[in-house]
Amino acid sequence: MPSGRIAIISASVGAGHDGAAAELDRRLTAEGFTVDRLDLLDLLPARPGRAVQEGYHRLLVRAPWAYQRIHSGTDRAGGGGHHS
């Protein structure tokens, strides 16, 4: 069984990020790794971290079309999880 320590760094800007980090943590722990989950926004000073969270939320609520455009752009560039 593997052993070692792994750090998962994510950002609490959406449930998708939190869910993916939690599932990765669960699978790695089941494989025998020690997992440290870190939230990038917690590692930033308080004001910038909150500003990122609030900005992300504001984008989703006020301009969901802009979020979709950003997401689609990164998907086409190979940054998303969907590859042809």
mmCIF file of the C-alpha atoms, coordinates in Angstrom:
data_MODEL
# 
_entry.id   MODEL 
# 
loop_
_atom_site.group_PDB 
_atom_site.id 
_atom_site.type_symbol 
_atom_site.label_atom_id 
_atom_site.label_alt_id 
_atom_site.label_comp_id 
_atom_site.label_asym_id 
_atom_site.label_entity_id 
_atom_site.label_seq_id 
_atom_site.pdbx_PDB_ins_code 
_atom_site.Cartn_x 
_atom_site.Cartn_y 
_atom_site.Cartn_z 
_atom_site.occupancy 
_atom_site.B_iso_or_equiv 
_atom_site.pdbx_formal_charge 
_atom_site.auth_seq_id 
_atom_site.auth_comp_id 
_atom_site.auth_asym_id 
_atom_site.auth_atom_id 
_atom_site.pdbx_PDB_model_num 
ATOM 1  C CA . MET A 1 1  ? 0.000   0.000  0.000   1.00 0.00 ? 1  MET A CA 1 
ATOM 2  C CA . PRO A 1 2  ? 1.406   3.451  -0.906  1.00 0.00 ? 2  PRO A CA 1 
ATOM 3  C CA . SER A 1 3  ? 2.429   5.807  1.827   1.00 0.00 ? 3  SER A CA 1 
ATOM 4  C CA . GLY A 1 4  ? 3.456   9.412  1.812   1.00 0.00 ? 4  GLY A CA 1 
ATOM 5  C CA . ARG A 1 5  ? 2.079   12.858 2.326   1.00 0.00 ? 5  ARG A CA 1 
ATOM 6  C CA . ILE A 1 6  ? 0.189   14.816 -0.331  1.00 0.00 ? 6  ILE A CA 1 
ATOM 7  C CA . ALA A 1 7  ? -1.083  18.392 -0.207  1.00 0.00 ? 7  ALA A CA 1 
ATOM 8  C CA . ILE A 1 8  ? -4.255  19.285 -2.067  1.00 0.00 ? 8  ILE A CA 1 
ATOM 9  C CA . ILE A 1 9  ? -4.539  23.011 -2.692  1.00 0.00 ? 9  ILE A CA 1 
ATOM 10 C CA . SER A 1 10 ? -7.867  24.304 -3.915  1.00 0.00 ? 10 SER A CA 1 
ATOM 11 C CA . ALA A 1 11 ? -9.862  27.494 -3.615  1.00 0.00 ? 11 ALA A CA 1 
ATOM 12 C CA . SER A 1 12 ? -13.245 27.810 -1.935  1.00 0.00 ? 12 SER A CA 1 
ATOM 13 C CA . VAL A 1 13 ? -14.804 29.760 -4.766  1.00 0.00 ? 13 VAL A CA 1 
ATOM 14 C CA . GLY A 1 14 ? -17.399 27.179 -5.669  1.00 0.00 ? 14 GLY A CA 1 
ATOM 15 C CA . ALA A 1 15 ? -18.835 23.871 -4.638  1.00 0.00 ? 15 ALA A CA 1 
ATOM 16 C CA . GLY A 1 16 ? -17.147 22.184 -7.607  1.00 0.00 ? 16 GLY A CA 1 
ATOM 17 C CA . HIS A 1 17 ? -13.694 22.999 -6.306  1.00 0.00 ? 17 HIS A CA 1 
ATOM 18 C CA . ASP A 1 18 ? -14.562 21.882 -2.785  1.00 0.00 ? 18 ASP A CA 1 
ATOM 19 C CA . GLY A 1 19 ? -16.209 18.695 -4.051  1.00 0.00 ? 19 GLY A CA 1 
ATOM 20 C CA . ALA A 1 20 ? -13.280 17.773 -6.279  1.00 0.00 ? 20 ALA A CA 1 
ATOM 21 C CA . ALA A 1 21 ? -10.796 18.371 -3.451  1.00 0.00 ? 21 ALA A CA 1 
ATOM 22 C CA . ALA A 1 22 ? -12.891 16.293 -1.041  1.00 0.00 ? 22 ALA A CA 1 
ATOM 23 C CA . GLU A 1 23 ? -13.146 13.386 -3.483  1.00 0.00 ? 23 GLU A CA 1 
ATOM 24 C CA . LEU A 1 24 ? -9.436  13.483 -4.249  1.00 0.00 ? 24 LEU A CA 1 
ATOM 25 C CA . ASP A 1 25 ? -8.747  13.532 -0.500  1.00 0.00 ? 25 ASP A CA 1 
ATOM 26 C CA . ARG A 1 26 ? -11.051 10.540 0.021   1.00 0.00 ? 26 ARG A CA 1 
ATOM 27 C CA . ARG A 1 27 ? -9.430  8.484  -2.749  1.00 0.00 ? 27 ARG A CA 1 
ATOM 28 C CA . LEU A 1 28 ? -5.851  9.266  -1.747  1.00 0.00 ? 28 LEU A CA 1 
ATOM 29 C CA . THR A 1 29 ? -6.583  8.552  1.914   1.00 0.00 ? 29 THR A CA 1 
ATOM 30 C CA . ALA A 1 30 ? -8.129  5.212  0.901   1.00 0.00 ? 30 ALA A CA 1 
ATOM 31 C CA . GLU A 1 31 ? -4.874  4.436  -0.940  1.00 0.00 ? 31 GLU A CA 1 
ATOM 32 C CA . GLY A 1 32 ? -2.892  5.012  2.254   1.00 0.00 ? 32 GLY A CA 1 
ATOM 33 C CA . PHE A 1 33 ? -1.660  8.571  1.772   1.00 0.00 ? 33 PHE A CA 1 
ATOM 34 C CA . THR A 1 34 ? -1.722  11.253 4.436   1.00 0.00 ? 34 THR A CA 1 
ATOM 35 C CA . VAL A 1 35 ? -3.537  14.198 2.895   1.00 0.00 ? 35 VAL A CA 1 
ATOM 36 C CA . ASP A 1 36 ? -3.362  17.861 3.832   1.00 0.00 ? 36 ASP A CA 1 
ATOM 37 C CA . ARG A 1 37 ? -6.142  19.962 2.267   1.00 0.00 ? 37 ARG A CA 1 
ATOM 38 C CA . LEU A 1 38 ? -5.370  23.640 2.002   1.00 0.00 ? 38 LEU A CA 1 
ATOM 39 C CA . ASP A 1 39 ? -7.610  26.417 0.787   1.00 0.00 ? 39 ASP A CA 1 
ATOM 40 C CA . LEU A 1 40 ? -5.615  28.947 -1.228  1.00 0.00 ? 40 LEU A CA 1 
ATOM 41 C CA . LEU A 1 41 ? -7.924  31.715 -0.068  1.00 0.00 ? 41 LEU A CA 1 
ATOM 42 C CA . ASP A 1 42 ? -7.136  30.887 3.572   1.00 0.00 ? 42 ASP A CA 1 
ATOM 43 C CA . LEU A 1 43 ? -3.450  31.251 2.752   1.00 0.00 ? 43 LEU A CA 1 
ATOM 44 C CA . LEU A 1 44 ? -3.961  34.813 1.487   1.00 0.00 ? 44 LEU A CA 1 
ATOM 45 C CA . PRO A 1 45 ? -4.296  37.751 3.831   1.00 0.00 ? 45 PRO A CA 1 
ATOM 46 C CA . ALA A 1 46 ? -7.952  38.151 4.897   1.00 0.00 ? 46 ALA A CA 1 
ATOM 47 C CA . ARG A 1 47 ? -8.933  41.024 2.624   1.00 0.00 ? 47 ARG A CA 1 
ATOM 48 C CA . PRO A 1 48 ? -7.725  39.568 -0.701  1.00 0.00 ? 48 PRO A CA 1 
ATOM 49 C CA . GLY A 1 49 ? -9.164  36.149 0.139   1.00 0.00 ? 49 GLY A CA 1 
ATOM 50 C CA . ARG A 1 50 ? -12.592 37.575 0.896   1.00 0.00 ? 50 ARG A CA 1 
ATOM 51 C CA . ALA A 1 51 ? -12.409 39.820 -2.174  1.00 0.00 ? 51 ALA A CA 1 
ATOM 52 C CA . VAL A 1 52 ? -11.810 36.808 -4.426  1.00 0.00 ? 52 VAL A CA 1 
ATOM 53 C CA . GLN A 1 53 ? -14.727 34.894 -2.879  1.00 0.00 ? 53 GLN A CA 1 
ATOM 54 C CA . GLU A 1 54 ? -17.051 37.881 -3.125  1.00 0.00 ? 54 GLU A CA 1 
ATOM 55 C CA . GLY A 1 55 ? -15.964 38.666 -6.688  1.00 0.00 ? 55 GLY A CA 1 
ATOM 56 C CA . TYR A 1 56 ? -16.576 35.090 -7.794  1.00 0.00 ? 56 TYR A CA 1 
ATOM 57 C CA . HIS A 1 57 ? -20.012 35.051 -6.180  1.00 0.00 ? 57 HIS A CA 1 
ATOM 58 C CA . ARG A 1 58 ? -20.887 38.440 -7.694  1.00 0.00 ? 58 ARG A CA 1 
ATOM 59 C CA . LEU A 1 59 ? -19.828 37.175 -11.142 1.00 0.00 ? 59 LEU A CA 1 
ATOM 60 C CA . LEU A 1 60 ? -22.082 34.126 -10.845 1.00 0.00 ? 60 LEU A CA 1 
ATOM 61 C CA . VAL A 1 61 ? -25.078 36.126 -9.612  1.00 0.00 ? 61 VAL A CA 1 
ATOM 62 C CA . ARG A 1 62 ? -24.826 39.243 -11.757 1.00 0.00 ? 62 ARG A CA 1 
ATOM 63 C CA . ALA A 1 63 ? -23.116 38.018 -14.929 1.00 0.00 ? 63 ALA A CA 1 
ATOM 64 C CA . PRO A 1 64 ? -23.436 34.240 -15.308 1.00 0.00 ? 64 PRO A CA 1 
ATOM 65 C CA . TRP A 1 65 ? -22.912 34.682 -19.064 1.00 0.00 ? 65 TRP A CA 1 
ATOM 66 C CA . ALA A 1 66 ? -19.418 36.075 -18.323 1.00 0.00 ? 66 ALA A CA 1 
ATOM 67 C CA . TYR A 1 67 ? -18.588 33.071 -16.159 1.00 0.00 ? 67 TYR A CA 1 
ATOM 68 C CA . GLN A 1 68 ? -19.765 30.746 -18.934 1.00 0.00 ? 68 GLN A CA 1 
ATOM 69 C CA . ARG A 1 69 ? -17.616 32.591 -21.460 1.00 0.00 ? 69 ARG A CA 1 
ATOM 70 C CA . ILE A 1 70 ? -14.532 32.278 -19.243 1.00 0.00 ? 70 ILE A CA 1 
ATOM 71 C CA . HIS A 1 71 ? -15.260 28.596 -18.609 1.00 0.00 ? 71 HIS A CA 1 
ATOM 72 C CA . SER A 1 72 ? -15.787 27.899 -22.320 1.00 0.00 ? 72 SER A CA 1 
ATOM 73 C CA . GLY A 1 73 ? -12.559 29.700 -23.186 1.00 0.00 ? 73 GLY A CA 1 
ATOM 74 C CA . THR A 1 74 ? -10.474 27.643 -20.792 1.00 0.00 ? 74 THR A CA 1 
ATOM 75 C CA . ASP A 1 75 ? -12.204 24.456 -21.934 1.00 0.00 ? 75 ASP A CA 1 
ATOM 76 C CA . ARG A 1 76 ? -11.249 25.122 -25.561 1.00 0.00 ? 76 ARG A CA 1 
ATOM 77 C CA . ALA A 1 77 ? -7.688  25.953 -24.528 1.00 0.00 ? 77 ALA A CA 1 
ATOM 78 C CA . GLY A 1 78 ? -7.309  22.567 -22.836 1.00 0.00 ? 78 GLY A CA 1 
ATOM 79 C CA . GLY A 1 79 ? -7.675  23.960 -19.326 1.00 0.00 ? 79 GLY A CA 1 
ATOM 80 C CA . GLY A 1 80 ? -10.977 22.250 -18.611 1.00 0.00 ? 80 GLY A CA 1 
ATOM 81 C CA . GLY A 1 81 ? -11.730 18.648 -17.893 1.00 0.00 ? 81 GLY A CA 1 
ATOM 82 C CA . HIS A 1 82 ? -13.333 17.879 -21.248 1.00 0.00 ? 82 HIS A CA 1 
ATOM 83 C CA . HIS A 1 83 ? -10.998 16.823 -24.022 1.00 0.00 ? 83 HIS A CA 1 
ATOM 84 C CA . SER A 1 84 ? -11.959 15.457 -27.413 1.00 0.00 ? 84 SER A CA 1 
# 
